[in-house]
Amino acid sequence: MSDDAHPTGEERDIVVRVPARAALAGNPSDGYGGAVVAVPIPELAATVRLTASERFEIGDEAHGFDSLDALISTVDRRGFGDEIPSLVLAAIRSVVRLTDVRPAPCRIDVSTTIPRSVGLAGSSAIVVGVIEALARSASIDGRAQVTPLHSRRAVAVVAHAAEVEELGIAAGLQDRLVQSHREPVLMDFDIATTDTVLGRRCGRTPPLAPVPGDLVVGRRAPASAASGTVNGSLRSRADDEDVLLAMSDL
């Protein structure tokens, strides 16, 4: 787990800062058995603050949840709601569904400086931050850090499931892996050789030499669009021979 997650004083708040990311090569072949090189952008980040509470609360939302079961059942009945709360709820639900971790009641506040919908992985930064904070909260009182959320790749797998399976976002694993590692990563998703975490393919992350020189990342705000808009139509053609050949080339 990252050192960016830490309790702060007597309030025992947990603050997790997760950077934006930029893909340098191979994107979006990570969703098709390919390989990707990506780097974190520490100047832009999502910050998640978790505070112990008597009930589950998300920021200044008017309605909280008296228990974890109430949170899950409400989501099952009503869906996930607005954007940032939906990411928080999806992260909590994914943790419960994929692991034996049962988060204690808490308040979760989220802030972000990552521009949305310009390809800098702002949504996954929030989800990774929530999952890391929930994992860290289980060890505040001196207890061993919870498993299986003790590894970067486990956090990435649970975050990926939160967005893809809970929220229906078309995405591969690369954003969550580089954001949980907090360093440049080569991610190899070759189906024949991939490792597994929590029974799911998570790719391999062999060591990557430091990126030489300075990296400048540009964005075009007027061209912003939700990632599902870009990746959804491609995902629907996943078995198309042209798509498979293109991903192989990438």
PDB file of C-alpha atoms in Angstrom:
ATOM      1  CA  MET A   1       0.000   0.000   0.000  1.00  0.00           C
ATOM      2  CA  SER A   2       1.096   3.552  -0.562  1.00  0.00           C
ATOM      3  CA  ASP A   3       2.679   5.792   2.023  1.00  0.00           C
ATOM      4  CA  ASP A   4       0.271   8.474   0.781  1.00  0.00           C
ATOM      5  CA  ALA A   5      -2.351   6.951   3.086  1.00  0.00           C
ATOM      6  CA  HIS A   6      -1.883   7.969   6.690  1.00  0.00           C
ATOM      7  CA  PRO A   7      -3.777   8.695   9.921  1.00  0.00           C
ATOM      8  CA  THR A   8      -3.627  12.319  11.034  1.00  0.00           C
ATOM      9  CA  GLY A   9      -3.572  12.931  14.767  1.00  0.00           C
ATOM     10  CA  GLU A  10      -6.191  12.213  17.365  1.00  0.00           C
ATOM     11  CA  GLU A  11      -9.062  12.347  14.898  1.00  0.00           C
ATOM     12  CA  ARG A  12      -7.484   9.357  13.194  1.00  0.00           C
ATOM     13  CA  ASP A  13      -8.495  10.624   9.797  1.00  0.00           C
ATOM     14  CA  ILE A  14      -7.039   8.729   6.885  1.00  0.00           C
ATOM     15  CA  VAL A  15      -5.991  10.845   3.932  1.00  0.00           C
ATOM     16  CA  VAL A  16      -5.131   9.219   0.609  1.00  0.00           C
ATOM     17  CA  ARG A  17      -3.853  11.180  -2.378  1.00  0.00           C
ATOM     18  CA  VAL A  18      -3.988   9.440  -5.774  1.00  0.00           C
ATOM     19  CA  PRO A  19      -2.388  11.057  -8.837  1.00  0.00           C
ATOM     20  CA  ALA A  20      -3.729  11.441 -12.349  1.00  0.00           C
ATOM     21  CA  ARG A  21      -2.101   9.296 -15.003  1.00  0.00           C
ATOM     22  CA  ALA A  22      -1.044   9.544 -18.649  1.00  0.00           C
ATOM     23  CA  ALA A  23      -0.651   6.563 -20.971  1.00  0.00           C
ATOM     24  CA  LEU A  24       2.483   6.813 -23.117  1.00  0.00           C
ATOM     25  CA  ALA A  25       2.146   3.736 -25.346  1.00  0.00           C
ATOM     26  CA  GLY A  26      -0.228   0.880 -26.000  1.00  0.00           C
ATOM     27  CA  ASN A  27      -3.491   2.502 -24.865  1.00  0.00           C
ATOM     28  CA  PRO A  28      -6.188   1.070 -25.026  1.00  0.00           C
ATOM     29  CA  SER A  29      -4.803  -2.407 -25.671  1.00  0.00           C
ATOM     30  CA  ASP A  30      -4.839  -3.175 -21.917  1.00  0.00           C
ATOM     31  CA  GLY A  31      -8.459  -4.245 -22.315  1.00  0.00           C
ATOM     32  CA  TYR A  32      -7.592  -6.632 -25.127  1.00  0.00           C
ATOM     33  CA  GLY A  33      -4.615  -8.642 -23.885  1.00  0.00           C
ATOM     34  CA  GLY A  34      -2.067  -5.998 -24.878  1.00  0.00           C
ATOM     35  CA  ALA A  35       0.578  -3.992 -23.038  1.00  0.00           C
ATOM     36  CA  VAL A  36       0.705  -0.382 -21.860  1.00  0.00           C
ATOM     37  CA  VAL A  37       3.289   2.019 -20.483  1.00  0.00           C
ATOM     38  CA  ALA A  38       1.802   4.728 -18.268  1.00  0.00           C
ATOM     39  CA  VAL A  39       3.042   7.271 -15.752  1.00  0.00           C
ATOM     40  CA  PRO A  40       1.485   9.083 -12.773  1.00  0.00           C
ATOM     41  CA  ILE A  41       1.062  12.866 -12.850  1.00  0.00           C
ATOM     42  CA  PRO A  42       1.572  13.901  -9.206  1.00  0.00           C
ATOM     43  CA  GLU A  43       0.775  17.569  -9.866  1.00  0.00           C
ATOM     44  CA  LEU A  44      -2.882  16.586 -10.330  1.00  0.00           C
ATOM     45  CA  ALA A  45      -4.608  14.323  -7.819  1.00  0.00           C
ATOM     46  CA  ALA A  46      -7.769  13.169  -6.086  1.00  0.00           C
ATOM     47  CA  THR A  47      -7.741  13.334  -2.292  1.00  0.00           C
ATOM     48  CA  VAL A  48      -9.919  11.043  -0.182  1.00  0.00           C
ATOM     49  CA  ARG A  49     -10.392  11.687   3.542  1.00  0.00           C
ATOM     50  CA  LEU A  50     -11.940   8.964   5.701  1.00  0.00           C
ATOM     51  CA  THR A  51     -13.162   9.824   9.195  1.00  0.00           C
ATOM     52  CA  ALA A  52     -14.647   7.401  11.719  1.00  0.00           C
ATOM     53  CA  SER A  53     -18.357   8.025  12.169  1.00  0.00           C
ATOM     54  CA  GLU A  54     -21.490   6.467  13.612  1.00  0.00           C
ATOM     55  CA  ARG A  55     -22.925   5.973  10.118  1.00  0.00           C
ATOM     56  CA  PHE A  56     -21.799   5.937   6.506  1.00  0.00           C
ATOM     57  CA  GLU A  57     -21.740   9.404   4.992  1.00  0.00           C
ATOM     58  CA  ILE A  58     -20.396  10.754   1.709  1.00  0.00           C
ATOM     59  CA  GLY A  59     -19.341  14.366   1.990  1.00  0.00           C
ATOM     60  CA  ASP A  60     -22.258  16.699   2.650  1.00  0.00           C
ATOM     61  CA  GLU A  61     -24.880  14.391   1.177  1.00  0.00           C
ATOM     62  CA  ALA A  62     -28.196  14.910   2.969  1.00  0.00           C
ATOM     63  CA  HIS A  63     -28.799  11.219   3.545  1.00  0.00           C
ATOM     64  CA  GLY A  64     -26.357   8.781   5.075  1.00  0.00           C
ATOM     65  CA  PHE A  65     -26.659   5.079   5.801  1.00  0.00           C
ATOM     66  CA  ASP A  66     -27.039   3.618   9.274  1.00  0.00           C
ATOM     67  CA  SER A  67     -25.172   0.427   8.404  1.00  0.00           C
ATOM     68  CA  LEU A  68     -23.224  -1.288   5.667  1.00  0.00           C
ATOM     69  CA  ASP A  69     -26.220  -3.503   4.898  1.00  0.00           C
ATOM     70  CA  ALA A  70     -28.433  -0.429   4.558  1.00  0.00           C
ATOM     71  CA  LEU A  71     -25.913   1.138   2.166  1.00  0.00           C
ATOM     72  CA  ILE A  72     -25.767  -1.982  -0.021  1.00  0.00           C
ATOM     73  CA  SER A  73     -29.538  -2.512  -0.092  1.00  0.00           C
ATOM     74  CA  THR A  74     -30.176   1.153  -0.932  1.00  0.00           C
ATOM     75  CA  VAL A  75     -27.740   0.975  -3.845  1.00  0.00           C
ATOM     76  CA  ASP A  76     -29.408  -2.236  -5.027  1.00  0.00           C
ATOM     77  CA  ARG A  77     -32.815  -0.532  -5.021  1.00  0.00           C
ATOM     78  CA  ARG A  78     -31.999   2.958  -6.235  1.00  0.00           C
ATOM     79  CA  GLY A  79     -28.718   2.738  -8.122  1.00  0.00           C
ATOM     80  CA  PHE A  80     -25.623   4.842  -7.487  1.00  0.00           C
ATOM     81  CA  GLY A  81     -26.791   8.438  -7.953  1.00  0.00           C
ATOM     82  CA  ASP A  82     -24.571  11.436  -8.684  1.00  0.00           C
ATOM     83  CA  GLU A  83     -21.061  11.203 -10.075  1.00  0.00           C
ATOM     84  CA  ILE A  84     -18.652  11.416  -7.113  1.00  0.00           C
ATOM     85  CA  PRO A  85     -20.998   9.703  -4.626  1.00  0.00           C
ATOM     86  CA  SER A  86     -21.545   6.962  -7.201  1.00  0.00           C
ATOM     87  CA  LEU A  87     -17.793   6.323  -7.391  1.00  0.00           C
ATOM     88  CA  VAL A  88     -17.545   6.133  -3.593  1.00  0.00           C
ATOM     89  CA  LEU A  89     -20.523   3.774  -3.305  1.00  0.00           C
ATOM     90  CA  ALA A  90     -19.256   1.581  -6.132  1.00  0.00           C
ATOM     91  CA  ALA A  91     -15.857   1.309  -4.431  1.00  0.00           C
ATOM     92  CA  ILE A  92     -17.443   0.271  -1.123  1.00  0.00           C
ATOM     93  CA  ARG A  93     -19.726  -2.250  -2.824  1.00  0.00           C
ATOM     94  CA  SER A  94     -16.852  -3.724  -4.824  1.00  0.00           C
ATOM     95  CA  VAL A  95     -14.761  -4.168  -1.661  1.00  0.00           C
ATOM     96  CA  VAL A  96     -17.629  -6.003   0.038  1.00  0.00           C
ATOM     97  CA  ARG A  97     -18.408  -8.146  -3.011  1.00  0.00           C
ATOM     98  CA  LEU A  98     -14.879  -9.240  -3.887  1.00  0.00           C
ATOM     99  CA  THR A  99     -13.326  -9.557  -0.432  1.00  0.00           C
ATOM    100  CA  ASP A 100     -14.299 -10.465   3.120  1.00  0.00           C
ATOM    101  CA  VAL A 101     -13.617  -6.894   4.269  1.00  0.00           C
ATOM    102  CA  ARG A 102     -16.583  -5.238   5.990  1.00  0.00           C
ATOM    103  CA  PRO A 103     -15.843  -1.503   6.299  1.00  0.00           C
ATOM    104  CA  ALA A 104     -16.803   0.159   9.555  1.00  0.00           C
ATOM    105  CA  PRO A 105     -19.111   3.220   9.464  1.00  0.00           C
ATOM    106  CA  CYS A 106     -17.226   6.299   8.279  1.00  0.00           C
ATOM    107  CA  ARG A 107     -17.514   9.643   6.552  1.00  0.00           C
ATOM    108  CA  ILE A 108     -15.757   9.891   3.189  1.00  0.00           C
ATOM    109  CA  ASP A 109     -14.902  13.288   1.703  1.00  0.00           C
ATOM    110  CA  VAL A 110     -13.494  13.628  -1.808  1.00  0.00           C
ATOM    111  CA  SER A 111     -11.780  16.534  -3.545  1.00  0.00           C
ATOM    112  CA  THR A 112      -9.918  16.506  -6.831  1.00  0.00           C
ATOM    113  CA  THR A 113      -7.783  18.718  -9.046  1.00  0.00           C
ATOM    114  CA  ILE A 114      -7.844  16.249 -11.948  1.00  0.00           C
ATOM    115  CA  PRO A 115      -9.733  17.691 -14.940  1.00  0.00           C
ATOM    116  CA  ARG A 116     -12.565  15.338 -15.809  1.00  0.00           C
ATOM    117  CA  SER A 117     -13.206  13.640 -19.136  1.00  0.00           C
ATOM    118  CA  VAL A 118      -9.868  14.515 -20.753  1.00  0.00           C
ATOM    119  CA  GLY A 119      -8.162  11.132 -20.384  1.00  0.00           C
ATOM    120  CA  LEU A 120      -6.303  11.701 -17.090  1.00  0.00           C
ATOM    121  CA  ALA A 121      -8.135   8.968 -15.118  1.00  0.00           C
ATOM    122  CA  GLY A 122      -9.945  11.228 -12.659  1.00  0.00           C
ATOM    123  CA  SER A 123     -12.666   8.697 -11.845  1.00  0.00           C
ATOM    124  CA  SER A 124     -10.317   5.810 -11.135  1.00  0.00           C
ATOM    125  CA  ALA A 125      -8.188   8.062  -8.903  1.00  0.00           C
ATOM    126  CA  ILE A 126     -11.209   8.566  -6.641  1.00  0.00           C
ATOM    127  CA  VAL A 127     -12.084   4.871  -6.600  1.00  0.00           C
ATOM    128  CA  VAL A 128      -8.501   3.788  -5.846  1.00  0.00           C
ATOM    129  CA  GLY A 129      -8.317   6.375  -3.065  1.00  0.00           C
ATOM    130  CA  VAL A 130     -11.523   5.149  -1.426  1.00  0.00           C
ATOM    131  CA  ILE A 131     -10.409   1.508  -1.556  1.00  0.00           C
ATOM    132  CA  GLU A 132      -6.980   2.302  -0.119  1.00  0.00           C
ATOM    133  CA  ALA A 133      -8.555   4.365   2.661  1.00  0.00           C
ATOM    134  CA  LEU A 134     -10.972   1.551   3.536  1.00  0.00           C
ATOM    135  CA  ALA A 135      -8.110  -0.946   3.621  1.00  0.00           C
ATOM    136  CA  ARG A 136      -5.979   1.353   5.754  1.00  0.00           C
ATOM    137  CA  SER A 137      -8.821   2.027   8.195  1.00  0.00           C
ATOM    138  CA  ALA A 138      -8.809  -1.608   9.280  1.00  0.00           C
ATOM    139  CA  SER A 139      -5.286  -1.304  10.675  1.00  0.00           C
ATOM    140  CA  ILE A 140      -5.503   1.967  12.634  1.00  0.00           C
ATOM    141  CA  ASP A 141      -5.902   0.245  15.993  1.00  0.00           C
ATOM    142  CA  GLY A 142      -2.779  -1.831  15.577  1.00  0.00           C
ATOM    143  CA  ARG A 143      -4.463  -4.678  13.766  1.00  0.00           C
ATOM    144  CA  ALA A 144      -2.683  -6.237  10.810  1.00  0.00           C
ATOM    145  CA  GLN A 145      -3.461  -4.582   7.501  1.00  0.00           C
ATOM    146  CA  VAL A 146      -6.431  -6.322   5.951  1.00  0.00           C
ATOM    147  CA  THR A 147      -5.948  -8.900   3.237  1.00  0.00           C
ATOM    148  CA  PRO A 148      -6.512  -9.293   0.345  1.00  0.00           C
ATOM    149  CA  LEU A 149      -6.383  -5.489   0.018  1.00  0.00           C
ATOM    150  CA  HIS A 150      -2.729  -5.436   1.089  1.00  0.00           C
ATOM    151  CA  SER A 151      -1.250  -5.279  -2.429  1.00  0.00           C
ATOM    152  CA  ARG A 152      -1.277  -2.634  -5.136  1.00  0.00           C
ATOM    153  CA  ARG A 153      -2.578  -5.080  -7.714  1.00  0.00           C
ATOM    154  CA  ALA A 154      -5.422  -6.203  -5.444  1.00  0.00           C
ATOM    155  CA  VAL A 155      -6.487  -2.570  -5.026  1.00  0.00           C
ATOM    156  CA  ALA A 156      -6.360  -2.142  -8.823  1.00  0.00           C
ATOM    157  CA  VAL A 157      -8.479  -5.248  -9.445  1.00  0.00           C
ATOM    158  CA  VAL A 158     -11.147  -4.176  -6.934  1.00  0.00           C
ATOM    159  CA  ALA A 159     -11.148  -0.632  -8.371  1.00  0.00           C
ATOM    160  CA  HIS A 160     -11.517  -1.987 -11.904  1.00  0.00           C
ATOM    161  CA  ALA A 161     -14.476  -4.119 -10.824  1.00  0.00           C
ATOM    162  CA  ALA A 162     -16.075  -1.092  -9.149  1.00  0.00           C
ATOM    163  CA  GLU A 163     -16.085   0.913 -12.360  1.00  0.00           C
ATOM    164  CA  VAL A 164     -16.691  -1.834 -14.915  1.00  0.00           C
ATOM    165  CA  GLU A 165     -19.032  -4.195 -13.071  1.00  0.00           C
ATOM    166  CA  GLU A 166     -20.832  -1.801 -10.739  1.00  0.00           C
ATOM    167  CA  LEU A 167     -21.024   1.326 -12.912  1.00  0.00           C
ATOM    168  CA  GLY A 168     -20.795  -0.162 -16.416  1.00  0.00           C
ATOM    169  CA  ILE A 169     -17.787   1.928 -17.482  1.00  0.00           C
ATOM    170  CA  ALA A 170     -15.792   0.495 -20.400  1.00  0.00           C
ATOM    171  CA  ALA A 171     -12.206   0.349 -19.135  1.00  0.00           C
ATOM    172  CA  GLY A 172      -9.070  -1.753 -18.810  1.00  0.00           C
ATOM    173  CA  LEU A 173      -6.819  -2.188 -15.790  1.00  0.00           C
ATOM    174  CA  GLN A 174      -4.003   0.208 -16.636  1.00  0.00           C
ATOM    175  CA  ASP A 175      -5.331   3.360 -14.925  1.00  0.00           C
ATOM    176  CA  ARG A 176      -5.834   1.614 -11.612  1.00  0.00           C
ATOM    177  CA  LEU A 177      -2.503  -0.200 -11.724  1.00  0.00           C
ATOM    178  CA  VAL A 178      -0.359   2.868 -12.362  1.00  0.00           C
ATOM    179  CA  GLN A 179      -2.345   4.903  -9.825  1.00  0.00           C
ATOM    180  CA  SER A 180      -1.963   2.279  -7.114  1.00  0.00           C
ATOM    181  CA  HIS A 181       1.777   1.917  -7.890  1.00  0.00           C
ATOM    182  CA  ARG A 182       2.382   5.721  -7.927  1.00  0.00           C
ATOM    183  CA  GLU A 183       5.266   5.234 -10.401  1.00  0.00           C
ATOM    184  CA  PRO A 184       5.826   4.573 -14.124  1.00  0.00           C
ATOM    185  CA  VAL A 185       4.666   1.052 -14.930  1.00  0.00           C
ATOM    186  CA  LEU A 186       4.893  -1.350 -17.843  1.00  0.00           C
ATOM    187  CA  MET A 187       1.729  -3.459 -17.752  1.00  0.00           C
ATOM    188  CA  ASP A 188       1.608  -6.665 -19.772  1.00  0.00           C
ATOM    189  CA  PHE A 189      -1.841  -8.231 -20.169  1.00  0.00           C
ATOM    190  CA  ASP A 190      -0.913 -11.175 -22.388  1.00  0.00           C
ATOM    191  CA  ILE A 191      -3.698 -13.666 -21.644  1.00  0.00           C
ATOM    192  CA  ALA A 192      -1.294 -16.608 -21.875  1.00  0.00           C
ATOM    193  CA  THR A 193       1.035 -15.331 -19.143  1.00  0.00           C
ATOM    194  CA  THR A 194      -1.011 -12.971 -16.973  1.00  0.00           C
ATOM    195  CA  ASP A 195      -0.997 -13.270 -13.188  1.00  0.00           C
ATOM    196  CA  THR A 196      -4.213 -13.418 -11.172  1.00  0.00           C
ATOM    197  CA  VAL A 197      -5.401 -11.646  -8.023  1.00  0.00           C
ATOM    198  CA  LEU A 198      -8.709 -12.451  -6.328  1.00  0.00           C
ATOM    199  CA  GLY A 199      -9.272 -14.983  -9.090  1.00  0.00           C
ATOM    200  CA  ARG A 200      -9.070 -12.307 -11.806  1.00  0.00           C
ATOM    201  CA  ARG A 201      -6.473 -11.575 -14.444  1.00  0.00           C
ATOM    202  CA  CYS A 202      -4.391  -8.594 -13.384  1.00  0.00           C
ATOM    203  CA  GLY A 203      -1.512  -8.660 -15.876  1.00  0.00           C
ATOM    204  CA  ARG A 204       2.169  -8.550 -15.059  1.00  0.00           C
ATOM    205  CA  THR A 205       4.056  -5.418 -14.017  1.00  0.00           C
ATOM    206  CA  PRO A 206       7.759  -5.995 -14.767  1.00  0.00           C
ATOM    207  CA  PRO A 207      10.225  -3.328 -13.566  1.00  0.00           C
ATOM    208  CA  LEU A 208      10.454  -0.213 -15.728  1.00  0.00           C
ATOM    209  CA  ALA A 209      13.498   2.027 -15.893  1.00  0.00           C
ATOM    210  CA  PRO A 210      12.939   5.688 -14.961  1.00  0.00           C
ATOM    211  CA  VAL A 211      11.590   7.803 -17.792  1.00  0.00           C
ATOM    212  CA  PRO A 212      14.470  10.071 -18.894  1.00  0.00           C
ATOM    213  CA  GLY A 213      14.120  13.843 -19.098  1.00  0.00           C
ATOM    214  CA  ASP A 214      10.950  15.855 -18.554  1.00  0.00           C
ATOM    215  CA  LEU A 215       7.465  14.827 -19.589  1.00  0.00           C
ATOM    216  CA  VAL A 216       4.927  17.418 -20.679  1.00  0.00           C
ATOM    217  CA  VAL A 217       1.258  16.419 -20.716  1.00  0.00           C
ATOM    218  CA  GLY A 218      -1.241  18.533 -22.635  1.00  0.00           C
ATOM    219  CA  ARG A 219      -5.028  18.407 -22.628  1.00  0.00           C
ATOM    220  CA  ARG A 220      -7.803  19.924 -24.725  1.00  0.00           C
ATOM    221  CA  ALA A 221     -10.735  20.839 -22.511  1.00  0.00           C
ATOM    222  CA  PRO A 222     -13.138  21.584 -25.438  1.00  0.00           C
ATOM    223  CA  ALA A 223     -12.636  18.018 -26.664  1.00  0.00           C
ATOM    224  CA  SER A 224     -13.564  16.414 -23.330  1.00  0.00           C
ATOM    225  CA  ALA A 225     -15.813  13.347 -23.351  1.00  0.00           C
ATOM    226  CA  ALA A 226     -16.669  10.547 -20.962  1.00  0.00           C
ATOM    227  CA  SER A 227     -14.386   7.547 -21.391  1.00  0.00           C
ATOM    228  CA  GLY A 228     -17.384   5.345 -22.093  1.00  0.00           C
ATOM    229  CA  THR A 229     -18.160   7.472 -25.146  1.00  0.00           C
ATOM    230  CA  VAL A 230     -14.718   6.747 -26.558  1.00  0.00           C
ATOM    231  CA  ASN A 231     -14.212   3.175 -25.402  1.00  0.00           C
ATOM    232  CA  GLY A 232     -17.774   1.845 -25.429  1.00  0.00           C
ATOM    233  CA  SER A 233     -18.125   1.585 -29.207  1.00  0.00           C
ATOM    234  CA  LEU A 234     -14.701  -0.041 -29.416  1.00  0.00           C
ATOM    235  CA  ARG A 235     -15.667  -2.557 -26.739  1.00  0.00           C
ATOM    236  CA  SER A 236     -18.765  -3.505 -28.732  1.00  0.00           C
ATOM    237  CA  ARG A 237     -16.454  -4.493 -31.603  1.00  0.00           C
ATOM    238  CA  ALA A 238     -14.034  -6.477 -29.439  1.00  0.00           C
ATOM    239  CA  ASP A 239     -14.298  -9.556 -31.684  1.00  0.00           C
ATOM    240  CA  ASP A 240     -13.858  -7.591 -34.909  1.00  0.00           C
ATOM    241  CA  GLU A 241     -10.789  -8.822 -36.803  1.00  0.00           C
ATOM    242  CA  ASP A 242      -9.613  -5.272 -37.543  1.00  0.00           C
ATOM    243  CA  VAL A 243      -9.789  -4.402 -33.847  1.00  0.00           C
ATOM    244  CA  LEU A 244      -7.889  -7.529 -32.835  1.00  0.00           C
ATOM    245  CA  LEU A 245      -5.156  -6.836 -35.398  1.00  0.00           C
ATOM    246  CA  ALA A 246      -4.858  -3.211 -34.287  1.00  0.00           C
ATOM    247  CA  MET A 247      -4.539  -4.242 -30.640  1.00  0.00           C
ATOM    248  CA  SER A 248      -1.900  -6.804 -31.568  1.00  0.00           C
ATOM    249  CA  ASP A 249       0.095  -4.083 -33.342  1.00  0.00           C
ATOM    250  CA  LEU A 250      -0.185  -1.785 -30.317  1.00  0.00           C
TER     251      LEU A 250
END
